[in-house]
Coordinates of C-alpha atoms in Angstrom, one line a residue:
X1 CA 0.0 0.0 0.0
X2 CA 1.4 3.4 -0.9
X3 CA 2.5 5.9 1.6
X4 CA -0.4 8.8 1.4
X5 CA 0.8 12.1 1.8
X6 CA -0.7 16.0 2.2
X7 CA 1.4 18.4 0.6
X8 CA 0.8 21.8 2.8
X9 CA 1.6 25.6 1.6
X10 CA 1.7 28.6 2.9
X11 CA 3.0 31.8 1.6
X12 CA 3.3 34.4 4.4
X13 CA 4.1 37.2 2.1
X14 CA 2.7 38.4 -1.4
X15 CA 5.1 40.6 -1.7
X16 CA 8.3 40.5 -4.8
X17 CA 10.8 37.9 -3.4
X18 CA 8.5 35.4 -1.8
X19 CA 8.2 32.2 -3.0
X20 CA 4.6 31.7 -4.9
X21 CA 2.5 29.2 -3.8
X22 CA 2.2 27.5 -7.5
X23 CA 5.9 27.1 -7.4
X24 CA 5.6 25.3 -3.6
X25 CA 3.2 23.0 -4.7
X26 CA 5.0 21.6 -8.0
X27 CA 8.0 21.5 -6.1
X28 CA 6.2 19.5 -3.0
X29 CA 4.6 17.2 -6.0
X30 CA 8.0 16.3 -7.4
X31 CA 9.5 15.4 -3.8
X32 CA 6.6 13.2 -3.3
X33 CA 7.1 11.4 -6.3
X34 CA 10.9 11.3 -6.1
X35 CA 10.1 9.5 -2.6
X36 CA 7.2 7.2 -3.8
X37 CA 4.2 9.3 -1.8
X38 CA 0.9 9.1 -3.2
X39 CA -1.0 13.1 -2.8
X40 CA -4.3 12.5 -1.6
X41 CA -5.2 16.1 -0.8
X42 CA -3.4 19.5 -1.3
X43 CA -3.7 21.9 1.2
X44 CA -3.3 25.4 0.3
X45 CA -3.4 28.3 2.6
X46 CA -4.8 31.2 1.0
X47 CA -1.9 34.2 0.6
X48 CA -0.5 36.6 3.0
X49 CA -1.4 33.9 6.2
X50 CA 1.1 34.2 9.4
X51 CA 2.8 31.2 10.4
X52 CA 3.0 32.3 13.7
X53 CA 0.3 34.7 14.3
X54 CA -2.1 32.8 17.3
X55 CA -0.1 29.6 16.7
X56 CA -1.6 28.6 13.8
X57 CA -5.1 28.5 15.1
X58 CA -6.1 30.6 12.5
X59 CA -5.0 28.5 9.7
X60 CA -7.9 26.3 8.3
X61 CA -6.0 24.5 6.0
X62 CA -3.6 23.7 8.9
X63 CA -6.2 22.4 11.0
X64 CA -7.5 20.4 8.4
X65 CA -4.1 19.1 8.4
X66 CA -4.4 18.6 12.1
X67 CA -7.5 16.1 11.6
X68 CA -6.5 14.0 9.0
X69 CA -3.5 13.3 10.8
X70 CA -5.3 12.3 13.6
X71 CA -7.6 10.0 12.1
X72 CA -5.1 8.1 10.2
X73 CA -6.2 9.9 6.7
X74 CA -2.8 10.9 5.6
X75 CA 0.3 9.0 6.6
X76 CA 2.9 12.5 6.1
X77 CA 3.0 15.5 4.9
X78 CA 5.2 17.2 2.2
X79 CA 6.2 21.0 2.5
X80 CA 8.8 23.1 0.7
X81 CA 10.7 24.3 3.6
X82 CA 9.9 23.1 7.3
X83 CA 9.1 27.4 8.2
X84 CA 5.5 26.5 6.0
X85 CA 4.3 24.6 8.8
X86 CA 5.6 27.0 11.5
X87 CA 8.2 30.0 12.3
X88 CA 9.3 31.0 15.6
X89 CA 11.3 28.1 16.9
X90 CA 8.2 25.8 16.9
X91 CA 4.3 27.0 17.6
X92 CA 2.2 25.1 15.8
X93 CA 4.6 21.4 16.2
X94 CA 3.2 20.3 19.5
X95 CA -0.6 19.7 17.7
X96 CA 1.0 18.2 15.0
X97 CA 2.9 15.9 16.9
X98 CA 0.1 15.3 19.3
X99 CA -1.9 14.4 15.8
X100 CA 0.8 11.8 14.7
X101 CA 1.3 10.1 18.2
X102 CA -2.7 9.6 18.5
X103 CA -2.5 7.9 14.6
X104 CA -0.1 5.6 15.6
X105 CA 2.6 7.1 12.6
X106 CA 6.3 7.3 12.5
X107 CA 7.7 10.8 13.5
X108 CA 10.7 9.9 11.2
X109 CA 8.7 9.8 8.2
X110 CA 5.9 12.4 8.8
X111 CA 7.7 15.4 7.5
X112 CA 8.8 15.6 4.2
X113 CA 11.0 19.2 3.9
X114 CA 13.3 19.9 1.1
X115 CA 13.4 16.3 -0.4
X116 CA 14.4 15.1 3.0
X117 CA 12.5 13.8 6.0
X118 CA 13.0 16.0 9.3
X119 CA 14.1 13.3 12.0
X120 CA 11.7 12.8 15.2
X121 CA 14.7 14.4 17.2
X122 CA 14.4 17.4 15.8
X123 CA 10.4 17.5 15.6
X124 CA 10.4 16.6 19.9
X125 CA 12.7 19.5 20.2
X126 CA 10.0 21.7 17.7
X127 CA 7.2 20.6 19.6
X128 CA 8.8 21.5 23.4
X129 CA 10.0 24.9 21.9
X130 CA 6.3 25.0 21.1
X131 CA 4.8 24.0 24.6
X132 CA 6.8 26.0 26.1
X133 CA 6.0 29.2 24.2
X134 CA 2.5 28.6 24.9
X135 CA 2.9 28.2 28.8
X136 CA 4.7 31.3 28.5
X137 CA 2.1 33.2 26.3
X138 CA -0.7 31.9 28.7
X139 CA 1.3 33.0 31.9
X140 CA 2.1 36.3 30.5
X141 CA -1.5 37.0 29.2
X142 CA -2.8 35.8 32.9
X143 CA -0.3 38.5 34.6
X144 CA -1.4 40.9 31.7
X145 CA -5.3 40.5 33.1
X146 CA -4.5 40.4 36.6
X147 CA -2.5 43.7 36.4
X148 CA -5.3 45.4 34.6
X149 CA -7.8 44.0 36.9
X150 CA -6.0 45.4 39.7
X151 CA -5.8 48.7 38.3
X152 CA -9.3 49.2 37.4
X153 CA -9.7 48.3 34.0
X154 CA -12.9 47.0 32.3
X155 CA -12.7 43.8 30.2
X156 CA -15.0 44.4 27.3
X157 CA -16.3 40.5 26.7
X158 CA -18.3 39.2 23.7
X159 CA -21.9 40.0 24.9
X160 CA -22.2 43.3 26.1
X161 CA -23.4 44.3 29.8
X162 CA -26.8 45.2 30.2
X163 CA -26.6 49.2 31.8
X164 CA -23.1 49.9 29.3
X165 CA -21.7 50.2 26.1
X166 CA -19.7 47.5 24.5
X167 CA -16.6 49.6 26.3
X168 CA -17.8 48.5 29.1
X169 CA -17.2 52.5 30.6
X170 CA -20.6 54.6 28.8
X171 CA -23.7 54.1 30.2
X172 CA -27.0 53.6 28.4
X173 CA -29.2 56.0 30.2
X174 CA -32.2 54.0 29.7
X175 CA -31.3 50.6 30.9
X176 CA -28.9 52.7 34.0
X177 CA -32.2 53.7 35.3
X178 CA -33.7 50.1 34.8
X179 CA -31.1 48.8 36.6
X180 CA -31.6 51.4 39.5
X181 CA -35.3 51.1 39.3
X182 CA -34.4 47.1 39.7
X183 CA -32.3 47.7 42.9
X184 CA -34.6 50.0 44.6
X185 CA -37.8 47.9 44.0
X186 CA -35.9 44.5 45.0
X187 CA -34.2 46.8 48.0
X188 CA -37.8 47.5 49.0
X189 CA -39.4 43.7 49.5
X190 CA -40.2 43.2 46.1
X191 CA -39.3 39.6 44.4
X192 CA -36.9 39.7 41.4
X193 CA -39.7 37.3 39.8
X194 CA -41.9 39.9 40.4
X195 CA -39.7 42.9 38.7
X196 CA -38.7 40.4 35.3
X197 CA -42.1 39.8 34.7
X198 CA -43.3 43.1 35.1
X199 CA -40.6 44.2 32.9
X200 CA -42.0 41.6 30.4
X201 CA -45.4 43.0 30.5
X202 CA -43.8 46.5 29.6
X203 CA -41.7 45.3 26.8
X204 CA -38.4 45.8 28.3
X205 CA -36.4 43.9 26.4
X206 CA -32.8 42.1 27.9
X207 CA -29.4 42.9 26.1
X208 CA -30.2 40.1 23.3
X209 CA -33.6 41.5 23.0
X210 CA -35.7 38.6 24.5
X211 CA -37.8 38.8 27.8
X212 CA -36.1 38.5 31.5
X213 CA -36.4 35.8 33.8
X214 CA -35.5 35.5 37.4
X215 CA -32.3 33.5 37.0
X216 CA -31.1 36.7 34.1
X217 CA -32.5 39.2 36.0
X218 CA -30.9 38.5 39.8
X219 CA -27.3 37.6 37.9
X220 CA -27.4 41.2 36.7
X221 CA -28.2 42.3 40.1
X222 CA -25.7 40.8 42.0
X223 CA -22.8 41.7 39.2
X224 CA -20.0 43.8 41.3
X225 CA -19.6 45.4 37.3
X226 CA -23.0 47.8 38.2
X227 CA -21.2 49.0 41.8
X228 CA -18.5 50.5 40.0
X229 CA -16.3 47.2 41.2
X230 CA -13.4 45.1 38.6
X231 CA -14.1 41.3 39.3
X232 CA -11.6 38.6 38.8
X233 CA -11.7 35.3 39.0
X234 CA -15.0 36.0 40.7
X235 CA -13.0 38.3 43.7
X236 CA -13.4 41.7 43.4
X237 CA -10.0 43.5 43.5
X238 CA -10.6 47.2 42.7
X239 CA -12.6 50.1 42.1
X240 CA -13.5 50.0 38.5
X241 CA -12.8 52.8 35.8
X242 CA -16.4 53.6 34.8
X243 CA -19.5 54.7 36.2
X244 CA -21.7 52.7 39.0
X245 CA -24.6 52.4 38.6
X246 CA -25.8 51.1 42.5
X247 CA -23.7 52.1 45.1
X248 CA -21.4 49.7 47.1
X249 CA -23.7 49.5 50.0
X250 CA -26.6 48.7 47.5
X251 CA -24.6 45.9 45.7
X252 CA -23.5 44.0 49.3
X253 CA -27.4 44.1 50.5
X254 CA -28.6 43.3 47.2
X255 CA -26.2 40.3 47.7
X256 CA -27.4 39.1 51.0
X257 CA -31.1 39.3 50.1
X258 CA -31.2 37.9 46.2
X259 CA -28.7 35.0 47.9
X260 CA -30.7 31.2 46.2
X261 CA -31.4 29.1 48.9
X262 CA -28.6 26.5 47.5
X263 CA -29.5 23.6 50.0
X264 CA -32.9 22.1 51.4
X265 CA -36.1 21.6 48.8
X266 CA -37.2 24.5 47.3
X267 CA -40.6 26.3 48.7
X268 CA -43.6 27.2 46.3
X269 CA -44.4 30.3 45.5
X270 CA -46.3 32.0 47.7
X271 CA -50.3 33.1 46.5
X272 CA -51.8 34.3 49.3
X273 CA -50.7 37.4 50.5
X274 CA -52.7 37.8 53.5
X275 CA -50.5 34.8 55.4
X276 CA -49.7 35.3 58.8
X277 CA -51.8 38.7 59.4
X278 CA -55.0 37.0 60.0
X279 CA -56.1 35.3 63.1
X280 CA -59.3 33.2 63.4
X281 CA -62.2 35.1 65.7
X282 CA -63.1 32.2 67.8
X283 CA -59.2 30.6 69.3
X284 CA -57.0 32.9 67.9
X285 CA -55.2 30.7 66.0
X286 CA -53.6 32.2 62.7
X287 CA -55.9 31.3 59.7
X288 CA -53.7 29.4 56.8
X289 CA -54.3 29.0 52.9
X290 CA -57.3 26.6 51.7
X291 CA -57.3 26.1 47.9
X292 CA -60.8 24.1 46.5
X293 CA -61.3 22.8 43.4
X294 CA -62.3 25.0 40.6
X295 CA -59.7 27.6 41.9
X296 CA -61.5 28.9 44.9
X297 CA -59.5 30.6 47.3
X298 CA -59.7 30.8 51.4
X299 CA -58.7 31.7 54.7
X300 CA -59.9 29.0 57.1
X301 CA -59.1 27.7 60.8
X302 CA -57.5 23.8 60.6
X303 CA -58.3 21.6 63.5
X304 CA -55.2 19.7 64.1
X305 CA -52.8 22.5 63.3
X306 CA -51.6 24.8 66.4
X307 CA -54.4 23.5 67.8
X308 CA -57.1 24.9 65.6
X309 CA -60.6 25.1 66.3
X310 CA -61.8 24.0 62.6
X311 CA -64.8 26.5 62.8
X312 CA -64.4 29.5 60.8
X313 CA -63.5 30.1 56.9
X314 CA -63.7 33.6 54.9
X315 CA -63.2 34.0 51.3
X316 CA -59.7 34.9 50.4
X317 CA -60.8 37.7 47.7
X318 CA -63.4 39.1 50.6
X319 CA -60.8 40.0 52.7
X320 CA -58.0 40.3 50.1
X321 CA -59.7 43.2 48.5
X322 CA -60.7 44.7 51.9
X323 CA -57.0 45.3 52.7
X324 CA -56.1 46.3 49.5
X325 CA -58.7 49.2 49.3
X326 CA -57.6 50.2 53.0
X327 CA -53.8 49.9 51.9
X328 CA -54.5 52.2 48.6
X329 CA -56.7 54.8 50.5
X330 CA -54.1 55.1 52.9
X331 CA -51.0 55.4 50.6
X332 CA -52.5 57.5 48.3
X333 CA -53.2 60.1 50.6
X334 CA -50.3 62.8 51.1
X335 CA -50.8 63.6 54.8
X336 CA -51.3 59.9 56.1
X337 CA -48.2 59.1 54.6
X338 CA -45.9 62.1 56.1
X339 CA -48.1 60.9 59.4
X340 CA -47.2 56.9 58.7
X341 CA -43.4 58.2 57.7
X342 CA -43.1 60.4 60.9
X343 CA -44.3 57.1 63.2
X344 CA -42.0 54.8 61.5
X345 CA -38.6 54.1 63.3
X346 CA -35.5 55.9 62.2
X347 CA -33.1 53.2 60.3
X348 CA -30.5 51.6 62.3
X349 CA -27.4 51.4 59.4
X350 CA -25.2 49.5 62.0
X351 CA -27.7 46.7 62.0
X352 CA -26.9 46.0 58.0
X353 CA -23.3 46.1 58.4
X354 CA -23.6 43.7 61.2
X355 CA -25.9 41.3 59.2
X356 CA -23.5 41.6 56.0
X357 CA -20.3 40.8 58.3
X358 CA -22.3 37.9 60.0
X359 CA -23.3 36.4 56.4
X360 CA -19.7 36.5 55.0
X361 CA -18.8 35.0 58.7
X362 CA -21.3 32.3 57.8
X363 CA -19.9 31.7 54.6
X364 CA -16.4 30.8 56.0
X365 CA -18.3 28.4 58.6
X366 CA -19.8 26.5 55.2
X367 CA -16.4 26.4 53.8
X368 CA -15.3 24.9 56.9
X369 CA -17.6 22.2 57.0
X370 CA -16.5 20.8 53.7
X371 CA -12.8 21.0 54.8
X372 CA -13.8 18.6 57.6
X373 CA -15.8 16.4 55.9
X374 CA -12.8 16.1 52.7
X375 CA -10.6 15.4 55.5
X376 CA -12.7 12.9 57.4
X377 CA -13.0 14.9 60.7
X378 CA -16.6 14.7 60.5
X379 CA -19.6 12.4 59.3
X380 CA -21.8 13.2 56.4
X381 CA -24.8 13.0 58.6
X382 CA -22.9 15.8 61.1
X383 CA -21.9 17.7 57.7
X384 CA -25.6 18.0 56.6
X385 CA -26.6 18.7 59.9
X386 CA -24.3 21.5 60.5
X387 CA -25.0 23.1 57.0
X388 CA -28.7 23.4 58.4
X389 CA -27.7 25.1 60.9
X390 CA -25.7 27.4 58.7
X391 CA -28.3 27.5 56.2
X392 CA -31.3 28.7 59.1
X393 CA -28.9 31.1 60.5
X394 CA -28.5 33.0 57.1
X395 CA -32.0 33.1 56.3
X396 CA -32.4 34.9 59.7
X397 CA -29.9 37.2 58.9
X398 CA -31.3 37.7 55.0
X399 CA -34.7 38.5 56.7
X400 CA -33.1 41.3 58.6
X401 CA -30.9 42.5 55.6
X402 CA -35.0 42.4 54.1
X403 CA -36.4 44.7 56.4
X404 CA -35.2 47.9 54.9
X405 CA -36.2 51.3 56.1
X406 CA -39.6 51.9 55.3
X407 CA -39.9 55.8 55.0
X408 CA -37.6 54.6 51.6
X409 CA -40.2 52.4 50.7
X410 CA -42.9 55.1 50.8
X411 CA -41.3 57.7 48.9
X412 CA -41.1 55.6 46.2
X413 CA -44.9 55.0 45.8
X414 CA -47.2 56.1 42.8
X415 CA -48.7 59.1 43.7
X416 CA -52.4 58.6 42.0
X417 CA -54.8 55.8 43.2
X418 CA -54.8 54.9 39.8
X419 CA -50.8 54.0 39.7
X420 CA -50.8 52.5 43.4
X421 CA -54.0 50.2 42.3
X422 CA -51.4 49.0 39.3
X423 CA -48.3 48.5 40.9
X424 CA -50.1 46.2 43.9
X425 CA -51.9 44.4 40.8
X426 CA -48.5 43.9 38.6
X427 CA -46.0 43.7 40.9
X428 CA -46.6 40.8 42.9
X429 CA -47.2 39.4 46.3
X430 CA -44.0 40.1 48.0
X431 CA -44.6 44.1 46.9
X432 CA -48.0 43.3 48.6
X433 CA -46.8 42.5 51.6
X434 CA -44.2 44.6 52.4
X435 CA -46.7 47.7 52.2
X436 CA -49.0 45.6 54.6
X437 CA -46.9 45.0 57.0
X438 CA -45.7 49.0 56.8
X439 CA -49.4 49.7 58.7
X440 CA -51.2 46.2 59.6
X441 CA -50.2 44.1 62.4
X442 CA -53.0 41.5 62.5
X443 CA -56.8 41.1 61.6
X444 CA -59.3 39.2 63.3
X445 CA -61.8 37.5 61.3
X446 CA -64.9 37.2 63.3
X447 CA -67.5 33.9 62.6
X448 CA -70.2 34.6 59.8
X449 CA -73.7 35.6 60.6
X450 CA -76.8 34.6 59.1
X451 CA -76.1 35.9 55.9
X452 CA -72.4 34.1 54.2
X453 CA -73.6 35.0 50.6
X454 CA -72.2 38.4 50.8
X455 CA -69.0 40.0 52.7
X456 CA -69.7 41.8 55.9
X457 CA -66.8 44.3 56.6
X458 CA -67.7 44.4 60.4
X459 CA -66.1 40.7 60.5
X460 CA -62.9 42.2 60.2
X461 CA -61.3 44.4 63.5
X462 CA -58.2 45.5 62.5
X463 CA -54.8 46.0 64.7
X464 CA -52.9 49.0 62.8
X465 CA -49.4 49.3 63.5
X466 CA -49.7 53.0 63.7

């Protein structure tokens, strides 16, 4: 069977004095048949291409050459001068060389250069020149990022950031002041669910133009990039060279209270707002969630649970819509607010820091716990019992981070009945709640009369916070 061969050209120069690329192939056709090779393909680079330029990755016809070698389609290949495959002392021999060790060939008889066969010496010696050019390249360009991550500098990336420019230092206005809106309203009790899809009933379309979800929406959030902060390898090491958006307080509580629950089953979303503010008339045990069939909704006493009496039930909407008219009424008008503002307590900043510290304390404690069980210090059952633990104290802590000061909460509040009746409609339970638990402390729900068929508001004695 007759030794298949590739002849391979390249010519890195179209200028007068470089050798043309007809003349390399008739002179690689006459080696090959002076040595007894049969050319099954030619392989002609098209002019002007570097032979050392990104080590040859950018050479199609070389990686072509790269895979039949690999797959045993070619048994060696014939050049005019060994510098066609690669200049530079070597880049470009160690894939080559990796190709022809995974075929099974013969380095001695792989590379045919002026009408004699380079020796495997000289290829190994290629090839480590070549390794060790690219372990250099790859060290430098990881020094190179470092250093520029340390001083600040942005590192534009294919897709461009939602909130800047593809310089990653100009802001686009518009999505700036999405991205605040985002902060504030998730800063405020509001569910990042609850922003993307209200996003998505506006229209607001994400960097590649399609709708948000919650996983898009919260990665965005918790980006240092939009806090004015230079990221590497996921630590942030400076003070960026462009614009925040957020400040650096708004990033680390934005942090603690978007933080997934990573372990334990996931809850469902929640669909009854009025949860834990309403207490049955008759024990005083708080009234929980009854769905029916057909989708009928209702707040009802459980015998068996917290020692329940079982005797009275109220129709969620009844009561749903009773708060939400009193929570409207009251928000909408300018001097309850100021009054509900001035009777709020003043924030307590010191209590944030402390939660943030404690959550990044709690974060070394999780780290720990693996350590010990990798090194056999501890059982898996005492692992996953200690991670609870870990896991209950941060969602105490996120709760606090949670409770933001709520004068903030009501300056940023429609000012027309007709905008606050929207934004409790579109923006979701959590919003809800947050404004209830601003002025409601509980409800009573008092047993039905004679009547059930209609709601009777006199079943309802309310316990305002203020």
């Amino acid at each position: 069977m007759p030794t298949r061969a590739a002849i391979y050209a390249r010519q890195s120069r179209t200028g007068e004095g470089s050798e043309s690329l007809e003349l390399q192939v008739e002179r690689c056709r006459e080696s090959a048949e002076r040595h007894g090779l049969e050319v099954v393909v030619e392989l002609v680079e098209p002019p002007s291409t570097s032979g050392y330029k990104n080590r040859g990755r950018d050479r199609a016809r070389f990686k072509q050459l790269i895979d039949l070698t690999r797959v045993g389609d070619v048994d060696c290949v014939v050049v005019y001068k060994t510098d066609r495959l690669s200049r530079g002392g070597g880049p470009g021999y160690a894939p080559l060389v990796d190709a022809i060790e995974a075929a099974g060939g013969d380095p001695n008889r792989f590379i045919l250069a002026d009408n004699s066969w380079v020796a495997e010496f000289e290829l190994s010696i290629r090839a480590a020149m070549d390794r060790e050019a690219s372990a250099l390249t790859a060290a430098r360009m990881a020094d190179v990022r470092g250093r520029e991550a340390a001083a600040g500098k942005p590192r534009p990336g294919i897709a461009r950031g939602y909130g800047y420019e593809r310089d990653c230092v100009s802001l686009i206005d518009d999505e700036a002041a999405r991205i605040k809106e985002a902060a504030s309203r998730v800063l405020d009790g509001e569910s990042v669910y609850s922003v993307a899809q209200d996003w998505n009933r506006q229209g607001v379309p994400s960097t590649g133009g399609g709708q948000w979800s919650t996983h898009v929406l919260r990665k965005l959030l918790r980006q240092p990039r939009i806090a004015g902060l230079r990221e590497h390898h996921g630590v942030v090491v400076a003070v960026g060279q462009w614009p925040a958006i957020i400040s650096v307080d708004e990033h680390e509580r934005l942090l603690a209270v978007t933080a997934a629950r990573r372990h334990g089953r996931k809850k469902a979303p929640r669909t009854y707002p009025l949860v834990g503010f309403l207490r049955c008339g008759r024990c005083g045990t708080n009234l929980r969630s009854l769905g029916r069939e057909g989708g009928k909704r209702s707040y009802a006493c459980r015998s068996g649970e917290e020692d329940g009496c079982g005797g009275l039930r109220i129709k969620a909407e009844w009561v749903e819509d009773a708060v939400r008219d009193y929570v409207v009424g009251v928000l909408t008008d300018p001097l309850l607010v100021d009054r509900l503002v001035a009777a709020l307590p003043l924030p307590d900043d010191s209590t944030q820091r402390d939660a943030l510290e404690q959550l990044r304390q709690l974060e070394l404690r999780r780290d720990r716990i693996t350590d010990l069980l990798v090194d056999g210090s501890i059982s898996k059952a005492d692992a996953k019992r200690k991670r609870l633990e870990v896991d209950d104290a941060e969602a105490v802590l996120q709760r606090t981070l949670a409770d933001k000061p709520a004068s903030r909460t009501l300056t940023n509040l429609p000012s027309t009945a007709h905008g606050m009746l929207a934004a409790w409609n579109e923006r979701g339970i959590d919003y809800q709640r947050s404004l209830i638990n601003l002025m409601i402390d509980q409800i009573t729900i008092h047993p039905a009369g004679a009547v059930r068929r209609s709601f009777d508001p006199d079943r309802l004695s309310w316990s305002l916070r203020v």
